[in-house]
Amino acid sequence: VKIQDGEGVFFKVEEMPEFPGGEQALRDYIARNISYPEQAKKDSITGKGFISFVIDTTGLVEGAKVVRGVHPLLDNESMRVVQSMPAWIPGKEKGKPVKVAYTIPVAFVLK
């Protein structure tokens, strides 16, 4: 199944991109690196946002954007963490690395 936009970015490929260490490592990375903005804590702002980005042919994150935001303070923090991710294992189609769109949820919960 190869679904592609006009710019050569795939949404589904034979081998999807993988964060080093897999899904759980991705969740751990986000949990370790996210820092709840103080003002958001004070104002009890919580919620789950979605960040979309492209993993390029070398595994780097590019074109990150908020697809469903919660609040600017939380959205900016989510973007910061996504843009600081280490290189991924790139997605492949027919054995060749290709650009693949990816979306992840980032939840902010106060305990």
CSV table of N, CA, C and O in Angstrom, one decimal:
chain,number,residue,atom,x,y,z
A,1,VAL,N,0.9,-1.2,0.0
A,1,VAL,CA,0.0,0.0,0.0
A,1,VAL,C,0.9,1.2,0.0
A,1,VAL,O,1.5,1.5,1.0
A,2,LYS,N,0.9,1.9,-1.1
A,2,LYS,CA,1.7,3.2,-1.0
A,2,LYS,C,0.8,4.3,-1.3
A,2,LYS,O,0.2,4.4,-2.4
A,3,ILE,N,0.6,5.1,-0.3
A,3,ILE,CA,-0.2,6.3,-0.4
A,3,ILE,C,0.7,7.5,-0.3
A,3,ILE,O,1.5,7.5,0.7
A,4,GLN,N,0.7,8.4,-1.2
A,4,GLN,CA,1.7,9.4,-1.3
A,4,GLN,C,1.1,10.8,-1.6
A,4,GLN,O,0.1,10.8,-2.3
A,5,ASP,N,1.6,11.8,-1.0
A,5,ASP,CA,1.1,13.2,-1.3
A,5,ASP,C,1.8,13.7,-2.6
A,5,ASP,O,2.7,13.0,-3.1
A,6,GLY,N,1.6,14.9,-3.0
A,6,GLY,CA,2.2,15.4,-4.2
A,6,GLY,C,3.7,15.7,-4.0
A,6,GLY,O,4.4,15.9,-5.0
A,7,GLU,N,4.2,15.7,-2.8
A,7,GLU,CA,5.6,16.1,-2.6
A,7,GLU,C,6.5,14.9,-2.3
A,7,GLU,O,7.6,15.0,-1.8
A,8,GLY,N,6.0,13.7,-2.6
A,8,GLY,CA,6.8,12.5,-2.4
A,8,GLY,C,6.9,12.1,-1.0
A,8,GLY,O,7.8,11.4,-0.6
A,9,VAL,N,5.9,12.4,-0.2
A,9,VAL,CA,5.8,12.0,1.2
A,9,VAL,C,4.8,10.9,1.3
A,9,VAL,O,3.7,11.0,0.9
A,10,PHE,N,5.2,9.7,1.8
A,10,PHE,CA,4.3,8.6,2.0
A,10,PHE,C,3.6,8.6,3.3
A,10,PHE,O,4.1,9.2,4.3
A,11,PHE,N,2.4,8.0,3.4
A,11,PHE,CA,1.7,7.9,4.6
A,11,PHE,C,1.7,6.5,5.1
A,11,PHE,O,1.6,6.2,6.3
A,12,LYS,N,1.9,5.5,4.2
A,12,LYS,CA,1.9,4.1,4.5
A,12,LYS,C,3.0,3.5,3.6
A,12,LYS,O,2.9,3.7,2.4
A,13,VAL,N,3.9,2.8,4.2
A,13,VAL,CA,5.0,2.1,3.4
A,13,VAL,C,5.2,0.7,3.9
A,13,VAL,O,4.7,0.3,4.9
A,14,GLU,N,5.9,-0.1,3.1
A,14,GLU,CA,6.2,-1.5,3.4
A,14,GLU,C,6.9,-1.5,4.8
A,14,GLU,O,6.6,-2.4,5.6
A,15,GLU,N,7.9,-0.7,5.0
A,15,GLU,CA,8.6,-0.6,6.3
A,15,GLU,C,8.4,0.8,6.9
A,15,GLU,O,9.1,1.7,6.4
A,16,MET,N,7.6,0.9,7.9
A,16,MET,CA,7.4,2.2,8.5
A,16,MET,C,8.6,2.7,9.2
A,16,MET,O,9.4,1.8,9.7
A,17,PRO,N,8.8,4.0,9.4
A,17,PRO,CA,10.0,4.5,10.2
A,17,PRO,C,9.9,4.0,11.6
A,17,PRO,O,8.8,3.8,12.1
A,18,GLU,N,11.0,3.9,12.2
A,18,GLU,CA,11.0,3.4,13.6
A,18,GLU,C,11.9,4.2,14.5
A,18,GLU,O,13.0,4.5,14.1
A,19,PHE,N,11.4,4.7,15.6
A,19,PHE,CA,12.2,5.4,16.6
A,19,PHE,C,13.2,4.4,17.1
A,19,PHE,O,12.9,3.2,17.3
A,20,PRO,N,14.5,4.8,17.4
A,20,PRO,CA,15.5,3.9,17.8
A,20,PRO,C,15.0,3.2,19.1
A,20,PRO,O,14.7,3.8,20.1
A,21,GLY,N,14.8,1.8,19.1
A,21,GLY,CA,14.4,1.1,20.2
A,21,GLY,C,12.9,0.8,20.2
A,21,GLY,O,12.4,0.1,21.0
A,22,GLY,N,12.2,1.4,19.2
A,22,GLY,CA,10.7,1.1,19.0
A,22,GLY,C,9.8,2.0,19.7
A,22,GLY,O,10.1,3.1,20.2
A,23,GLU,N,8.5,1.6,19.6
A,23,GLU,CA,7.4,2.4,20.2
A,23,GLU,C,7.6,2.8,21.6
A,23,GLU,O,7.4,3.9,22.0
A,24,GLN,N,7.9,1.8,22.5
A,24,GLN,CA,8.1,2.1,23.9
A,24,GLN,C,9.2,3.1,24.2
A,24,GLN,O,9.1,4.0,25.0
A,25,ALA,N,10.3,2.9,23.4
A,25,ALA,CA,11.4,3.9,23.6
A,25,ALA,C,11.0,5.3,23.2
A,25,ALA,O,11.4,6.3,23.8
A,26,LEU,N,10.1,5.4,22.2
A,26,LEU,CA,9.5,6.7,21.8
A,26,LEU,C,8.7,7.3,22.9
A,26,LEU,O,8.9,8.5,23.3
A,27,ARG,N,7.8,6.5,23.5
A,27,ARG,CA,7.0,7.0,24.6
A,27,ARG,C,7.9,7.4,25.8
A,27,ARG,O,7.7,8.4,26.4
A,28,ASP,N,8.9,6.6,26.1
A,28,ASP,CA,9.9,6.9,27.2
A,28,ASP,C,10.6,8.2,26.9
A,28,ASP,O,10.8,9.0,27.8
A,29,TYR,N,11.0,8.4,25.6
A,29,TYR,CA,11.8,9.6,25.3
A,29,TYR,C,10.9,10.8,25.5
A,29,TYR,O,11.4,11.8,26.1
A,30,ILE,N,9.7,10.8,25.1
A,30,ILE,CA,8.8,11.9,25.3
A,30,ILE,C,8.6,12.2,26.8
A,30,ILE,O,8.7,13.3,27.2
A,31,ALA,N,8.3,11.1,27.5
A,31,ALA,CA,8.1,11.3,29.0
A,31,ALA,C,9.3,11.9,29.7
A,31,ALA,O,9.1,12.7,30.5
A,32,ARG,N,10.5,11.4,29.3
A,32,ARG,CA,11.7,11.9,29.9
A,32,ARG,C,12.0,13.4,29.5
A,32,ARG,O,12.6,14.1,30.3
A,33,ASN,N,11.7,13.8,28.3
A,33,ASN,CA,12.1,15.1,27.8
A,33,ASN,C,11.0,16.2,27.9
A,33,ASN,O,11.4,17.4,27.8
A,34,ILE,N,9.8,15.8,28.1
A,34,ILE,CA,8.7,16.8,28.2
A,34,ILE,C,8.9,17.5,29.5
A,34,ILE,O,9.1,16.9,30.5
A,35,SER,N,8.7,18.8,29.5
A,35,SER,CA,8.7,19.5,30.8
A,35,SER,C,7.5,20.4,30.9
A,35,SER,O,7.2,21.2,30.0
A,36,TYR,N,6.6,20.0,31.8
A,36,TYR,CA,5.3,20.7,31.9
A,36,TYR,C,5.5,22.2,32.2
A,36,TYR,O,6.1,22.5,33.2
A,37,PRO,N,5.1,23.1,31.3
A,37,PRO,CA,5.2,24.5,31.6
A,37,PRO,C,4.6,24.9,32.9
A,37,PRO,O,3.5,24.5,33.2
A,38,GLU,N,5.4,25.7,33.7
A,38,GLU,CA,4.9,26.1,35.0
A,38,GLU,C,3.6,26.8,35.0
A,38,GLU,O,2.7,26.6,35.8
A,39,GLN,N,3.4,27.7,34.0
A,39,GLN,CA,2.1,28.5,33.9
A,39,GLN,C,1.0,27.5,33.6
A,39,GLN,O,-0.1,27.7,34.1
A,40,ALA,N,1.2,26.5,32.8
A,40,ALA,CA,0.2,25.5,32.5
A,40,ALA,C,-0.2,24.7,33.7
A,40,ALA,O,-1.4,24.4,33.9
A,41,LYS,N,0.8,24.4,34.6
A,41,LYS,CA,0.5,23.7,35.8
A,41,LYS,C,-0.4,24.6,36.7
A,41,LYS,O,-1.4,24.2,37.2
A,42,LYS,N,0.1,25.9,36.9
A,42,LYS,CA,-0.7,26.8,37.7
A,42,LYS,C,-2.1,27.0,37.2
A,42,LYS,O,-3.0,27.1,38.1
A,43,ASP,N,-2.3,27.0,35.9
A,43,ASP,CA,-3.7,27.2,35.4
A,43,ASP,C,-4.4,25.8,35.2
A,43,ASP,O,-5.5,25.8,34.6
A,44,SER,N,-3.8,24.7,35.6
A,44,SER,CA,-4.4,23.4,35.5
A,44,SER,C,-4.8,23.0,34.1
A,44,SER,O,-5.9,22.5,33.8
A,45,ILE,N,-3.9,23.4,33.1
A,45,ILE,CA,-4.2,23.0,31.7
A,45,ILE,C,-3.7,21.6,31.4
A,45,ILE,O,-2.6,21.3,31.7
A,46,THR,N,-4.6,20.8,31.0
A,46,THR,CA,-4.3,19.4,30.6
A,46,THR,C,-4.9,19.1,29.3
A,46,THR,O,-5.7,19.8,28.8
A,47,GLY,N,-4.5,17.9,28.7
A,47,GLY,CA,-5.1,17.5,27.5
A,47,GLY,C,-4.1,16.7,26.6
A,47,GLY,O,-2.9,16.6,26.9
A,48,LYS,N,-4.6,16.2,25.5
A,48,LYS,CA,-3.7,15.5,24.6
A,48,LYS,C,-3.7,16.2,23.2
A,48,LYS,O,-4.8,16.5,22.7
A,49,GLY,N,-2.5,16.5,22.8
A,49,GLY,CA,-2.4,17.1,21.5
A,49,GLY,C,-1.7,16.2,20.5
A,49,GLY,O,-1.2,15.1,20.9
A,50,PHE,N,-1.8,16.5,19.2
A,50,PHE,CA,-1.2,15.6,18.2
A,50,PHE,C,-0.2,16.5,17.4
A,50,PHE,O,-0.6,17.5,16.9
A,51,ILE,N,1.0,15.9,17.2
A,51,ILE,CA,2.0,16.6,16.4
A,51,ILE,C,2.3,15.7,15.2
A,51,ILE,O,2.5,14.5,15.3
A,52,SER,N,2.3,16.3,14.0
A,52,SER,CA,2.6,15.6,12.8
A,52,SER,C,3.9,16.0,12.3
A,52,SER,O,4.3,17.2,12.4
A,53,PHE,N,4.6,15.1,11.7
A,53,PHE,CA,6.0,15.5,11.1
A,53,PHE,C,6.3,14.4,10.0
A,53,PHE,O,5.6,13.5,9.8
A,54,VAL,N,7.4,14.7,9.4
A,54,VAL,CA,7.9,13.8,8.3
A,54,VAL,C,9.3,13.3,8.8
A,54,VAL,O,10.1,14.0,9.2
A,55,ILE,N,9.4,11.9,8.6
A,55,ILE,CA,10.8,11.3,8.8
A,55,ILE,C,11.4,11.3,7.4
A,55,ILE,O,10.8,10.6,6.5
A,56,ASP,N,12.5,12.0,7.2
A,56,ASP,CA,13.1,12.0,5.9
A,56,ASP,C,13.9,10.8,5.6
A,56,ASP,O,13.9,9.9,6.4
A,57,THR,N,14.5,10.7,4.4
A,57,THR,CA,15.2,9.5,4.0
A,57,THR,C,16.4,9.2,4.8
A,57,THR,O,16.9,8.1,4.8
A,58,THR,N,16.9,10.2,5.6
A,58,THR,CA,18.0,9.9,6.5
A,58,THR,C,17.6,9.6,8.0
A,58,THR,O,18.4,9.4,8.8
A,59,GLY,N,16.2,9.7,8.2
A,59,GLY,CA,15.7,9.5,9.5
A,59,GLY,C,15.5,10.7,10.4
A,59,GLY,O,15.1,10.6,11.5
A,60,LEU,N,15.8,11.9,9.8
A,60,LEU,CA,15.6,13.1,10.6
A,60,LEU,C,14.2,13.6,10.5
A,60,LEU,O,13.4,13.4,9.6
A,61,VAL,N,13.8,14.3,11.6
A,61,VAL,CA,12.4,14.8,11.7
A,61,VAL,C,12.4,16.2,11.0
A,61,VAL,O,13.3,17.0,11.2
A,62,GLU,N,11.4,16.4,10.1
A,62,GLU,CA,11.3,17.7,9.5
A,62,GLU,C,9.8,18.1,9.4
A,62,GLU,O,8.9,17.2,9.5
A,63,GLY,N,9.6,19.3,9.2
A,63,GLY,CA,8.2,19.9,9.0
A,63,GLY,C,7.2,19.6,10.1
A,63,GLY,O,6.0,19.3,9.9
A,64,ALA,N,7.7,19.6,11.4
A,64,ALA,CA,6.7,19.3,12.5
A,64,ALA,C,5.7,20.4,12.6
A,64,ALA,O,6.0,21.6,12.4
A,65,LYS,N,4.4,20.0,12.9
A,65,LYS,CA,3.4,20.9,13.1
A,65,LYS,C,2.3,20.4,14.0
A,65,LYS,O,2.2,19.1,14.1
A,66,VAL,N,1.6,21.2,14.7
A,66,VAL,CA,0.6,20.8,15.6
A,66,VAL,C,-0.7,20.6,14.8
A,66,VAL,O,-1.1,21.5,14.0
A,67,VAL,N,-1.2,19.3,14.8
A,67,VAL,CA,-2.4,19.0,14.0
A,67,VAL,C,-3.7,19.2,14.9
A,67,VAL,O,-4.7,19.5,14.4
A,68,ARG,N,-3.5,18.9,16.2
A,68,ARG,CA,-4.6,19.1,17.1
A,68,ARG,C,-4.0,19.6,18.4
A,68,ARG,O,-3.3,18.9,19.1
A,69,GLY,N,-4.2,20.9,18.7
A,69,GLY,CA,-3.5,21.5,19.8
A,69,GLY,C,-4.4,21.5,21.1
A,69,GLY,O,-5.6,21.1,21.1
A,70,VAL,N,-3.7,21.7,22.2
A,70,VAL,CA,-4.4,21.8,23.5
A,70,VAL,C,-4.4,23.2,24.0
A,70,VAL,O,-5.5,23.8,24.3
A,71,HIS,N,-3.2,23.8,24.1
A,71,HIS,CA,-3.0,25.2,24.5
A,71,HIS,C,-1.6,25.6,24.0
A,71,HIS,O,-0.8,24.7,24.0
A,72,PRO,N,-1.4,26.9,23.6
A,72,PRO,CA,-0.1,27.2,23.1
A,72,PRO,C,1.1,26.8,24.0
A,72,PRO,O,2.1,26.4,23.5
A,73,LEU,N,1.0,26.9,25.3
A,73,LEU,CA,2.1,26.5,26.2
A,73,LEU,C,2.4,25.1,26.0
A,73,LEU,O,3.6,24.7,25.9
A,74,LEU,N,1.4,24.2,26.0
A,74,LEU,CA,1.6,22.8,25.8
A,74,LEU,C,2.0,22.4,24.4
A,74,LEU,O,2.9,21.6,24.2
A,75,ASP,N,1.4,23.1,23.4
A,75,ASP,CA,1.8,22.8,22.0
A,75,ASP,C,3.2,23.1,21.7
A,75,ASP,O,3.9,22.4,21.1
A,76,ASN,N,3.7,24.3,22.3
A,76,ASN,CA,5.1,24.7,22.0
A,76,ASN,C,6.0,23.7,22.7
A,76,ASN,O,7.1,23.3,22.1
A,77,GLU,N,5.7,23.2,23.8
A,77,GLU,CA,6.6,22.2,24.5
A,77,GLU,C,6.6,20.9,23.7
A,77,GLU,O,7.6,20.3,23.5
A,78,SER,N,5.4,20.4,23.2
A,78,SER,CA,5.4,19.2,22.4
A,78,SER,C,6.2,19.4,21.2
A,78,SER,O,7.0,18.5,20.8
A,79,MET,N,6.1,20.5,20.5
A,79,MET,CA,6.9,20.8,19.3
A,79,MET,C,8.4,20.7,19.6
A,79,MET,O,9.2,20.2,18.9
A,80,ARG,N,8.8,21.4,20.7
A,80,ARG,CA,10.2,21.4,21.1
A,80,ARG,C,10.8,20.0,21.3
A,80,ARG,O,11.8,19.6,20.7
A,81,VAL,N,10.0,19.1,21.9
A,81,VAL,CA,10.5,17.7,22.2
A,81,VAL,C,10.5,16.9,20.9
A,81,VAL,O,11.5,16.2,20.6
A,82,VAL,N,9.5,17.1,20.0
A,82,VAL,CA,9.5,16.4,18.7
A,82,VAL,C,10.7,16.8,17.9
A,82,VAL,O,11.4,16.0,17.3
A,83,GLN,N,10.9,18.1,17.8
A,83,GLN,CA,12.0,18.6,17.0
A,83,GLN,C,13.4,18.2,17.5
A,83,GLN,O,14.4,18.3,16.8
A,84,SER,N,13.5,17.8,18.8
A,84,SER,CA,14.8,17.5,19.4
A,84,SER,C,15.0,15.9,19.4
A,84,SER,O,16.0,15.5,19.9
A,85,MET,N,14.1,15.2,18.8
A,85,MET,CA,14.2,13.7,18.7
A,85,MET,C,15.5,13.3,18.0
A,85,MET,O,15.8,14.0,17.0
A,86,PRO,N,16.1,12.2,18.4
A,86,PRO,CA,17.2,11.7,17.6
A,86,PRO,C,16.7,11.1,16.3
A,86,PRO,O,15.5,11.0,16.1
A,87,ALA,N,17.6,10.9,15.4
A,87,ALA,CA,17.3,10.3,14.1
A,87,ALA,C,16.6,9.0,14.2
A,87,ALA,O,16.9,8.2,15.1
A,88,TRP,N,15.6,8.8,13.4
A,88,TRP,CA,14.8,7.5,13.4
A,88,TRP,C,15.5,6.6,12.4
A,88,TRP,O,16.3,7.0,11.6
A,89,ILE,N,15.0,5.3,12.3
A,89,ILE,CA,15.3,4.4,11.2
A,89,ILE,C,14.3,4.8,10.1
A,89,ILE,O,13.1,4.7,10.4
A,90,PRO,N,14.8,5.2,9.0
A,90,PRO,CA,13.8,5.7,8.0
A,90,PRO,C,12.9,4.6,7.4
A,90,PRO,O,13.2,3.5,7.5
A,91,GLY,N,11.7,5.1,7.0
A,91,GLY,CA,10.8,4.2,6.3
A,91,GLY,C,11.3,3.7,5.0
A,91,GLY,O,12.1,4.5,4.4
A,92,LYS,N,10.9,2.6,4.5
A,92,LYS,CA,11.3,2.1,3.2
A,92,LYS,C,10.2,1.6,2.4
A,92,LYS,O,9.2,1.0,2.9
A,93,GLU,N,10.3,1.8,1.1
A,93,GLU,CA,9.3,1.4,0.1
A,93,GLU,C,10.2,0.7,-1.0
A,93,GLU,O,11.1,1.3,-1.5
A,94,LYS,N,9.9,-0.5,-1.3
A,94,LYS,CA,10.7,-1.3,-2.3
A,94,LYS,C,12.2,-1.3,-2.0
A,94,LYS,O,13.0,-1.2,-2.8
A,95,GLY,N,12.5,-1.3,-0.7
A,95,GLY,CA,13.9,-1.4,-0.2
A,95,GLY,C,14.6,-0.1,-0.2
A,95,GLY,O,15.8,0.0,0.2
A,96,LYS,N,14.0,1.0,-0.7
A,96,LYS,CA,14.6,2.3,-0.7
A,96,LYS,C,14.1,3.2,0.4
A,96,LYS,O,12.9,3.3,0.6
A,97,PRO,N,14.9,4.0,1.1
A,97,PRO,CA,14.4,4.9,2.1
A,97,PRO,C,13.5,6.0,1.4
A,97,PRO,O,13.9,6.5,0.3
A,98,VAL,N,12.4,6.3,2.1
A,98,VAL,CA,11.5,7.3,1.5
A,98,VAL,C,11.0,8.2,2.7
A,98,VAL,O,11.1,7.8,3.9
A,99,LYS,N,10.5,9.4,2.4
A,99,LYS,CA,9.9,10.3,3.4
A,99,LYS,C,8.6,9.7,3.8
A,99,LYS,O,7.8,9.4,2.9
A,100,VAL,N,8.3,9.7,5.1
A,100,VAL,CA,7.1,9.2,5.6
A,100,VAL,C,6.5,10.1,6.7
A,100,VAL,O,7.2,10.5,7.6
A,101,ALA,N,5.2,10.4,6.5
A,101,ALA,CA,4.5,11.3,7.4
A,101,ALA,C,4.2,10.4,8.7
A,101,ALA,O,3.9,9.3,8.6
A,102,TYR,N,4.2,11.1,9.8
A,102,TYR,CA,4.0,10.4,11.1
A,102,TYR,C,3.3,11.4,12.0
A,102,TYR,O,3.6,12.6,12.0
A,103,THR,N,2.4,10.9,12.8
A,103,THR,CA,1.7,11.7,13.8
A,103,THR,C,1.7,11.0,15.2
A,103,THR,O,1.5,9.8,15.2
A,104,ILE,N,2.1,11.8,16.2
A,104,ILE,CA,2.1,11.2,17.5
A,104,ILE,C,1.3,12.0,18.5
A,104,ILE,O,1.1,13.2,18.4
A,105,PRO,N,0.6,11.3,19.5
A,105,PRO,CA,-0.1,12.1,20.5
A,105,PRO,C,0.9,12.4,21.6
A,105,PRO,O,1.8,11.7,21.9
A,106,VAL,N,0.7,13.6,22.2
A,106,VAL,CA,1.4,14.0,23.4
A,106,VAL,C,0.4,14.4,24.5
A,106,VAL,O,-0.3,15.4,24.3
A,107,ALA,N,0.4,13.7,25.6
A,107,ALA,CA,-0.6,14.0,26.6
A,107,ALA,C,0.0,14.7,27.8
A,107,ALA,O,1.1,14.4,28.2
A,108,PHE,N,-0.7,15.7,28.3
A,108,PHE,CA,-0.3,16.4,29.5
A,108,PHE,C,-1.3,16.1,30.6
A,108,PHE,O,-2.5,16.5,30.4
A,109,VAL,N,-0.9,15.5,31.7
A,109,VAL,CA,-1.8,15.1,32.8
A,109,VAL,C,-1.1,15.6,34.1
A,109,VAL,O,0.0,15.4,34.3
A,110,LEU,N,-1.9,16.3,34.8
A,110,LEU,CA,-1.5,16.7,36.2
A,110,LEU,C,-1.9,15.7,37.2
A,110,LEU,O,-3.0,15.2,37.2
A,111,LYS,N,-0.9,15.3,38.1
A,111,LYS,CA,-1.2,14.3,39.1
A,111,LYS,C,-1.4,15.0,40.4
A,111,LYS,O,-0.9,16.0,40.7
